[in-house]
Coordinates of C-alpha atoms in Angstrom, one line a residue:
M953 CA -62.5 40.9 36.0
K954 CA -59.4 40.4 38.3
K955 CA -59.8 36.5 37.5
M956 CA -59.8 37.2 33.8
K957 CA -56.7 39.3 34.1
F958 CA -54.9 36.7 36.0
L959 CA -55.8 34.0 33.5
L960 CA -54.7 36.2 30.6
T961 CA -51.4 36.9 32.3
V962 CA -50.8 33.2 32.9
S963 CA -51.4 32.6 29.3
I964 CA -49.1 35.3 28.1
I965 CA -46.3 33.8 30.3
L966 CA -47.0 30.2 29.0
V967 CA -46.5 31.5 25.5
I968 CA -43.3 33.3 26.5
F969 CA -42.0 30.2 28.1
T970 CA -43.1 28.0 25.2
L971 CA -41.6 30.4 22.5
A972 CA -38.4 30.6 24.6
A973 CA -38.2 26.9 24.9
C974 CA -38.8 26.4 21.3
S975 CA -36.1 29.0 20.6
N976 CA -33.7 27.3 23.0
G977 CA -34.2 24.0 21.5
E978 CA -33.6 25.3 17.9
E979 CA -30.6 27.2 19.1
K980 CA -29.3 24.1 20.7
E981 CA -29.9 22.1 17.4
E982 CA -28.3 25.0 15.5
K983 CA -25.3 24.8 17.8
S984 CA -25.3 21.1 17.6
A985 CA -25.3 21.3 13.8
D986 CA -22.6 24.1 13.8
K987 CA -20.4 21.8 16.1
E988 CA -20.7 18.9 13.4
G989 CA -20.4 21.0 10.5
S990 CA -17.7 23.3 11.8
G991 CA -15.5 20.6 13.1
E992 CA -15.3 21.7 16.6
K993 CA -12.7 19.3 18.2
T994 CA -13.5 16.1 19.8
T995 CA -10.8 15.4 22.6
L996 CA -9.5 11.9 22.6
K997 CA -7.7 10.7 25.8
V998 CA -4.9 8.4 25.0
A999 CA -2.9 6.7 27.9
A1000 CA 0.1 4.8 26.9
L1001 CA 2.8 3.0 29.1
E1002 CA 6.1 4.9 28.8
S1003 CA 8.6 2.1 28.0
A1004 CA 12.3 1.8 26.6
Y1005 CA 10.9 3.1 23.3
G1006 CA 10.7 6.4 24.8
T1007 CA 7.9 9.2 24.4
E1008 CA 8.9 10.8 21.3
M1009 CA 7.3 8.3 18.9
W1010 CA 3.9 8.7 20.5
E1011 CA 4.0 12.3 20.4
N1012 CA 4.9 12.1 16.6
V1013 CA 2.0 9.6 16.0
V1014 CA -0.4 11.6 17.7
K1015 CA 0.7 14.7 15.8
S1016 CA 0.4 12.8 12.4
Y1017 CA -3.0 11.4 13.5
E1018 CA -4.4 14.8 14.2
E1019 CA -3.2 16.0 10.7
V1020 CA -5.2 13.1 9.1
N1021 CA -8.2 13.9 11.5
P1022 CA -8.3 17.7 12.1
D1023 CA -11.6 17.4 14.2
V1024 CA -9.8 15.3 16.8
E1025 CA -7.4 16.7 19.5
V1026 CA -5.6 13.9 21.3
N1027 CA -4.7 14.3 25.0
L1028 CA -1.8 12.1 25.3
Q1029 CA -0.8 10.7 28.7
M1030 CA 2.3 8.7 29.2
E1031 CA 3.8 7.3 32.5
K1032 CA 6.3 4.6 33.5
N1033 CA 3.8 3.7 36.3
L1034 CA 0.5 4.1 34.2
E1035 CA -1.5 1.8 36.4
E1036 CA -1.0 3.7 39.3
V1037 CA -1.8 7.0 37.7
V1038 CA -5.1 5.9 35.8
R1039 CA -6.6 3.5 38.5
P1040 CA -7.8 6.2 40.8
N1041 CA -9.2 8.2 37.9
M1042 CA -10.9 5.1 36.4
Q1043 CA -12.4 4.2 39.9
A1044 CA -13.9 7.8 40.0
G1045 CA -15.5 7.2 36.4
D1046 CA -12.9 9.2 34.5
Y1047 CA -11.7 6.6 31.7
P1048 CA -9.1 7.1 29.0
D1049 CA -10.6 6.4 25.6
V1050 CA -7.4 4.3 24.5
L1051 CA -5.1 2.5 26.8
L1052 CA -1.7 1.0 25.5
L1053 CA -1.2 -1.3 28.2
A1054 CA -0.3 -5.1 28.1
T1055 CA -1.5 -8.1 30.1
N1056 CA 1.0 -9.9 32.2
R1057 CA 2.3 -6.9 34.1
E1058 CA 2.5 -7.0 37.8
E1059 CA -0.4 -4.5 38.6
A1060 CA -2.6 -6.6 36.3
L1061 CA -4.9 -3.7 35.4
T1062 CA -5.8 -4.9 32.0
E1063 CA -6.6 -8.5 33.3
T1064 CA -8.8 -6.7 35.9
L1065 CA -10.8 -5.0 33.4
I1066 CA -11.1 -8.2 31.3
K1067 CA -12.3 -10.1 34.4
E1068 CA -14.8 -7.3 35.0
D1069 CA -16.1 -7.2 31.4
G1070 CA -14.8 -3.7 31.2
V1071 CA -13.1 -4.0 27.7
E1072 CA -14.9 -2.9 24.5
N1073 CA -15.3 -5.3 21.7
I1074 CA -13.2 -4.0 18.8
T1075 CA -13.7 -6.8 16.3
D1076 CA -14.9 -4.3 13.8
V1077 CA -11.8 -2.3 13.9
F1078 CA -10.0 -5.0 11.7
D1079 CA -12.6 -4.4 9.0
M1080 CA -12.0 -0.7 9.0
Q1081 CA -10.0 1.1 6.3
V1082 CA -6.8 2.5 7.7
P1083 CA -7.3 6.2 8.2
G1084 CA -5.4 8.1 5.2
E1085 CA -5.1 4.8 3.1
E1086 CA -7.2 2.5 1.1
T1087 CA -6.2 -0.7 2.8
K1088 CA -8.1 -2.3 5.7
V1089 CA -6.4 -3.2 9.0
N1090 CA -6.9 -6.9 8.6
E1091 CA -5.1 -6.8 5.3
K1092 CA -1.9 -5.5 6.8
L1093 CA -1.7 -7.6 9.9
L1094 CA 0.5 -10.7 10.1
E1095 CA -1.6 -14.0 10.3
G1096 CA -2.6 -15.3 13.6
F1097 CA -2.1 -12.2 15.7
T1098 CA -5.8 -11.8 16.2
D1099 CA -6.5 -15.6 16.8
T1100 CA -5.2 -15.8 20.3
L1101 CA -6.4 -15.6 23.8
A1102 CA -4.1 -12.5 24.3
T1103 CA -6.4 -10.6 22.0
N1104 CA -9.6 -12.7 22.3
P1105 CA -9.7 -13.2 26.1
Y1106 CA -13.2 -14.7 26.3
A1107 CA -12.4 -17.4 23.5
D1108 CA -15.8 -16.3 21.9
G1109 CA -14.3 -15.5 18.4
E1110 CA -14.5 -11.9 19.2
T1111 CA -11.4 -9.4 19.6
Y1112 CA -11.0 -7.0 22.6
L1113 CA -7.4 -6.2 22.5
A1114 CA -5.4 -5.1 19.3
P1115 CA -1.8 -6.5 19.1
M1116 CA 0.8 -3.6 18.9
F1117 CA 4.4 -4.0 19.3
Y1118 CA 5.7 -7.5 19.2
S1119 CA 8.9 -9.3 19.9
P1120 CA 10.2 -12.8 19.5
T1121 CA 11.4 -14.3 22.8
G1122 CA 13.6 -17.0 23.5
L1123 CA 16.9 -17.8 25.1
F1124 CA 19.7 -15.0 24.9
Y1125 CA 23.4 -15.8 25.2
N1126 CA 26.8 -14.8 24.2
A1127 CA 27.4 -15.7 20.8
G1128 CA 30.9 -14.7 21.1
L1129 CA 31.5 -17.2 23.8
F1130 CA 30.1 -20.1 21.8
E1131 CA 32.3 -19.2 18.8
E1132 CA 35.5 -19.0 21.1
K1133 CA 34.7 -22.4 22.8
G1134 CA 33.5 -24.1 19.7
W1135 CA 30.1 -25.0 21.3
E1136 CA 27.0 -25.6 19.3
V1137 CA 23.8 -24.1 20.4
P1138 CA 21.6 -26.9 21.7
K1139 CA 18.4 -27.8 19.7
T1140 CA 17.1 -30.5 22.2
W1141 CA 16.9 -30.6 25.9
D1142 CA 19.4 -33.6 26.0
E1143 CA 21.9 -31.5 24.2
M1144 CA 21.2 -28.7 26.6
W1145 CA 22.1 -31.0 29.7
E1146 CA 25.1 -32.1 27.8
L1147 CA 26.4 -28.6 27.3
G1148 CA 25.4 -27.7 31.0
D1149 CA 27.9 -30.4 32.2
K1150 CA 30.5 -29.2 29.9
A1151 CA 30.0 -25.4 31.0
K1152 CA 30.0 -26.5 34.6
E1153 CA 33.6 -27.9 34.5
E1154 CA 34.7 -24.3 33.3
G1155 CA 32.7 -22.7 36.3
I1156 CA 29.9 -21.5 34.2
S1157 CA 26.2 -22.1 34.9
L1158 CA 24.0 -23.1 32.1
F1159 CA 21.1 -21.1 33.1
T1160 CA 19.7 -17.8 34.8
Y1161 CA 16.5 -16.0 34.6
P1162 CA 15.8 -12.3 35.5
T1163 CA 12.5 -13.0 37.3
S1164 CA 10.4 -16.1 37.6
N1165 CA 7.7 -14.2 35.4
Y1166 CA 10.0 -14.6 32.5
F1167 CA 9.0 -18.4 32.5
D1168 CA 5.8 -17.2 30.9
T1169 CA 7.2 -17.5 27.5
L1170 CA 9.6 -20.2 28.4
L1171 CA 6.9 -22.5 29.7
G1172 CA 4.5 -21.5 26.9
S1173 CA 7.1 -22.5 24.3
M1174 CA 7.7 -25.8 26.2
L1175 CA 3.9 -26.7 26.5
Y1176 CA 3.6 -26.1 22.6
A1177 CA 6.6 -28.3 22.0
A1178 CA 5.2 -31.0 24.4
G1179 CA 1.8 -31.1 22.9
G1180 CA 1.2 -28.7 20.1
A1181 CA -1.1 -25.8 19.6
D1182 CA -4.4 -27.7 20.6
F1183 CA -2.8 -29.1 23.8
Y1184 CA -1.5 -25.4 24.6
S1185 CA -5.1 -24.1 24.1
S1186 CA -6.4 -26.8 26.5
A1187 CA -4.1 -25.7 29.2
M1188 CA -5.1 -22.1 28.7
T1189 CA -8.7 -23.0 29.0
Y1190 CA -8.3 -25.0 32.2
E1191 CA -9.3 -28.4 30.7
D1192 CA -9.8 -30.9 33.6
G1193 CA -6.7 -32.8 34.2
I1194 CA -4.6 -30.9 31.7
W1195 CA -2.0 -30.1 34.2
E1196 CA -1.5 -33.7 35.4
S1197 CA -1.1 -35.1 31.6
E1198 CA 2.0 -36.5 30.2
E1199 CA 2.8 -33.4 28.1
A1200 CA 2.5 -31.0 31.2
T1201 CA 4.4 -33.4 33.3
K1202 CA 7.3 -33.3 30.7
A1203 CA 7.5 -29.4 30.8
L1204 CA 7.2 -29.2 34.5
E1205 CA 9.8 -31.9 35.2
T1206 CA 12.3 -30.1 32.8
V1207 CA 11.9 -27.1 34.9
E1208 CA 12.8 -28.9 38.1
K1209 CA 15.8 -30.6 36.2
L1210 CA 16.9 -27.0 35.1
A1211 CA 17.3 -26.1 38.9
D1212 CA 20.5 -28.3 38.8
Y1213 CA 22.0 -25.9 36.1
V1214 CA 20.9 -22.5 37.5
H1215 CA 23.6 -20.1 38.6
P1216 CA 23.5 -20.1 42.5
N1217 CA 22.8 -16.2 42.8
T1218 CA 19.7 -16.2 40.6
V1219 CA 16.9 -16.7 42.9
A1220 CA 18.3 -14.1 45.6
N1221 CA 18.3 -11.5 42.6
A1222 CA 15.1 -12.7 40.8
N1223 CA 13.0 -9.5 41.8
P1224 CA 12.0 -6.1 40.4
N1225 CA 15.0 -4.5 42.0
D1226 CA 17.8 -6.8 41.1
F1227 CA 16.8 -8.6 38.1
T1228 CA 19.5 -7.0 35.9
K1229 CA 22.2 -8.6 38.1
N1230 CA 21.0 -11.9 36.8
Q1231 CA 21.1 -10.5 33.1
Q1232 CA 24.5 -9.4 33.9
L1233 CA 25.5 -13.0 34.6
V1234 CA 25.2 -13.6 30.8
L1235 CA 27.3 -10.6 29.8
D1236 CA 30.0 -11.6 32.2
N1237 CA 30.1 -15.1 31.0
K1238 CA 29.0 -16.4 34.4
A1239 CA 25.7 -18.2 32.8
L1240 CA 25.1 -19.2 29.3
F1241 CA 21.3 -18.7 28.8
M1242 CA 18.5 -16.6 29.9
P1243 CA 14.9 -16.4 28.7
N1244 CA 14.2 -12.8 27.5
G1245 CA 13.0 -10.6 24.6
N1246 CA 15.0 -8.2 22.5
W1247 CA 14.1 -5.5 24.8
V1248 CA 17.0 -6.8 27.0
V1249 CA 19.6 -5.4 24.6
D1250 CA 18.5 -1.8 25.1
E1251 CA 18.0 -2.5 28.8
M1252 CA 21.6 -3.6 29.2
K1253 CA 23.2 -1.4 26.5
E1254 CA 25.3 0.6 29.2
A1255 CA 26.2 -2.5 31.3
P1256 CA 29.9 -3.8 31.0
R1257 CA 30.3 -7.1 29.3
A1258 CA 33.0 -9.6 28.3
E1259 CA 35.5 -8.7 25.6
N1260 CA 34.1 -11.1 23.2
F1261 CA 30.6 -10.4 23.8
A1262 CA 27.8 -10.6 20.9
W1263 CA 24.2 -11.1 21.6
G1264 CA 22.6 -14.4 20.3
M1265 CA 19.0 -15.6 20.7
T1266 CA 17.7 -19.1 20.1
S1267 CA 14.6 -21.0 20.5
I1268 CA 13.4 -23.1 23.4
P1269 CA 15.0 -26.7 22.8
A1270 CA 12.7 -29.5 21.5
F1271 CA 12.0 -32.5 23.6
E1272 CA 13.2 -35.1 21.0
D1273 CA 15.3 -35.1 17.8
D1274 CA 13.8 -33.2 14.9
G1275 CA 11.0 -32.1 17.2
D1276 CA 9.4 -28.7 16.6
R1277 CA 11.1 -25.9 18.6
Y1278 CA 9.2 -22.7 19.5
A1279 CA 9.9 -19.0 20.2
F1280 CA 7.1 -17.4 22.2
T1281 CA 6.0 -14.2 20.6
F1282 CA 5.4 -11.6 23.3
F1283 CA 3.1 -8.4 22.2
E1284 CA 1.7 -5.4 23.9
Q1285 CA -1.9 -4.6 23.4
I1286 CA -3.9 -1.5 22.8
W1287 CA -7.6 -1.3 23.9
I1288 CA -10.6 0.6 24.7
P1289 CA -12.3 0.7 28.1
K1290 CA -15.9 -0.2 27.8
D1291 CA -16.8 3.0 29.8
A1292 CA -14.9 5.4 27.4
K1293 CA -16.7 8.3 26.2
N1294 CA -15.4 8.5 22.5
K1295 CA -15.3 4.9 21.4
D1296 CA -15.9 5.6 17.7
V1297 CA -12.9 8.0 17.5
A1298 CA -10.9 5.6 19.6
K1299 CA -11.5 2.8 17.1
D1300 CA -10.5 5.2 14.4
F1301 CA -7.3 5.9 16.3
I1302 CA -6.5 2.3 16.8
A1303 CA -7.0 1.8 13.0
Y1304 CA -4.5 4.4 12.4
M1305 CA -1.8 2.5 14.4
Y1306 CA -1.4 0.3 11.4
S1307 CA -0.8 3.0 8.9
D1308 CA 2.4 3.1 7.2
E1309 CA 3.1 6.7 8.6
A1310 CA 2.6 5.4 12.2
A1311 CA 4.3 2.0 11.5
D1312 CA 7.5 3.8 10.3
T1313 CA 7.5 6.2 13.3
F1314 CA 7.3 3.4 15.7
L1315 CA 9.9 1.5 13.9
E1316 CA 12.4 4.4 14.1
A1317 CA 12.1 4.2 17.9
G1318 CA 12.7 0.3 17.7
A1319 CA 9.0 -0.8 18.1
V1320 CA 8.0 -3.5 15.6
Q1321 CA 4.4 -4.1 14.7
P1322 CA 3.0 -7.5 13.4
I1323 CA 2.6 -5.8 9.9
E1324 CA 3.1 -7.5 6.6
G1325 CA 6.8 -6.9 5.3
I1326 CA 8.0 -4.8 8.3
T1327 CA 10.9 -7.2 9.0
E1328 CA 12.3 -6.4 5.8
Q1329 CA 12.9 -3.0 7.0
L1330 CA 15.1 -4.3 9.9
D1331 CA 18.9 -4.6 9.8
G1332 CA 21.7 -5.9 11.8
Q1333 CA 21.0 -7.6 15.1
K1334 CA 17.3 -6.9 15.1
Q1335 CA 16.6 -8.7 12.0
T1336 CA 18.6 -11.5 13.3
F1337 CA 16.2 -11.7 16.2
Y1338 CA 13.0 -11.3 14.1
S1339 CA 14.2 -13.8 11.7
I1340 CA 14.3 -16.7 14.1
Y1341 CA 11.2 -18.3 12.6
D1342 CA 13.1 -18.5 9.3
E1343 CA 15.1 -21.2 10.9
E1344 CA 14.1 -24.7 10.1
G1345 CA 11.9 -26.2 12.9
V1346 CA 11.3 -23.0 14.8
L1347 CA 7.7 -22.0 15.1
P1348 CA 5.9 -19.2 16.8
A1349 CA 4.0 -19.5 20.0
M1350 CA 1.3 -17.1 21.0
G1351 CA -1.3 -16.9 23.7
T1352 CA -2.1 -16.6 27.4
F1353 CA -4.7 -17.8 29.8
A1354 CA -8.4 -17.3 29.2
S1355 CA -10.3 -14.8 31.3
T1356 CA -12.3 -15.8 34.2
K1357 CA -14.7 -14.1 36.6
P1358 CA -12.6 -13.5 39.7
V1359 CA -12.2 -16.5 42.1
P1360 CA -10.9 -15.7 45.6
G1361 CA -7.6 -17.2 46.3
A1362 CA -7.1 -18.7 42.7
N1363 CA -4.6 -16.9 40.5
M1364 CA -3.0 -18.8 37.8
G1365 CA -0.1 -16.5 37.3
D1366 CA 1.0 -16.5 41.0
T1367 CA 0.7 -20.2 41.1
L1368 CA 2.3 -21.1 37.8
Y1369 CA 5.1 -18.5 37.9
G1370 CA 5.2 -17.5 41.5
S1371 CA 6.1 -21.1 42.6
I1372 CA 9.3 -21.2 40.2
D1373 CA 11.7 -19.7 42.7
S1374 CA 10.7 -22.4 45.2
V1375 CA 11.1 -25.1 42.6
I1376 CA 14.6 -23.9 41.7
S1377 CA 15.6 -23.5 45.3
G1378 CA 14.6 -27.0 46.0
D1379 CA 11.9 -25.9 48.5
M1380 CA 9.2 -27.4 46.4
T1381 CA 9.0 -30.4 44.1
F1382 CA 7.5 -30.5 40.6
K1383 CA 4.9 -32.8 41.9
E1384 CA 3.8 -30.5 44.5
W1385 CA 4.0 -27.5 42.1
Q1386 CA 1.9 -29.6 39.6
E1387 CA -0.8 -30.2 42.1
K1388 CA -1.2 -26.9 43.1
I1389 CA -1.6 -25.8 39.4
E1390 CA -4.2 -28.4 38.7
E1391 CA -6.0 -27.3 41.8
V1392 CA -6.1 -23.8 40.7
S1393 CA -7.1 -24.6 37.2
D1394 CA -10.0 -26.7 38.5
K1395 CA -11.3 -23.6 40.4
L1396 CA -11.0 -21.2 37.5
R1397 CA -12.5 -23.6 35.0
P1398 CA -16.2 -22.9 36.1
A1399 CA -15.6 -19.2 36.2
L1400 CA -14.8 -19.0 32.5
N1401 CA -16.2 -15.8 31.0

């Protein structure tokens, strides 16, 4: 009898647990359905570098995105030292859903994620309809901006980083001084050397540069001018012997010759703390040209300057008469970490970045996106800079090195740009520099992702 009672009790308990489990499951399903149906908000974590454009534009864009997407609440994080802030969290497994953080920064967080296969494929974003509009993203973008190693780092035809704010780069100078002296802006390197000799007689150096990293756009334009787009692509993908070729030699030799015309204080000030001193040389008419982007205007807006000062910008000179001249286009990138939790919403957010409303908000802060017709909304000095490609013989250059798996002791950026101070100061010949670059290229080639 006791055994029967025991079995009956167990059976009742099992039934109760079963009913409770079913009830629990149904309750969870109901709650889940309620969550989807009632619009319980998804929290999207967006981390953006705080730059000269300020924070207000991002706050306004986030607000307008939330109005279009009431089921999404954006948690916006903006830091000037964004890498230092997000890296520890990411190492602990806490990733932003969206990052606005470009390549070619000293911390190289974006490059690290690319090398570790930690960036989400976002090719499908460009076929998405822009939230709140009837147009697709790829119908609004300027041609060529998603066909570069800066957005397709694995050279596999897939896009992992979306282009955001862009800026034509080139050689910046005091247009007022040129007008006063009656000097023509050089279109070839031979004309550049002639002007350098003329300026030297008046105690003015031909050239300076903020830091050696600013040679990324200068050398990039020179490589395009020396061999064209296919040659540049070969250099960026570490083709065997490419850095010992005639075209590469032409570019590297030119940098060595430029050393004879660089302001003597340049190398000493070419560091993160003192780089504005080199930029000041142009404002003070102590140096004629420096490689830079249009951000330098805001960067130096409070700096003193010569009475006749007016910003001018020109392309990198051609190597021969009537040769193509290039102005490298620098652009920031927005992307999704592969370990992000809300990838679909993140893609929707990136698609919204190309909406008319977002583009207008960014433009008010001075941030220009590669969107059709946007330069027509610019005026004054800014329109002059962005119209550089309207000048005959000036073409856009874009791209960066292809991503590789990590190779200990082989860093192309450090070797190519980090050696320039030594070349300018005369401590390294262009031949020694060339050999080092080719050696690193050889090491990275087998490690292509």
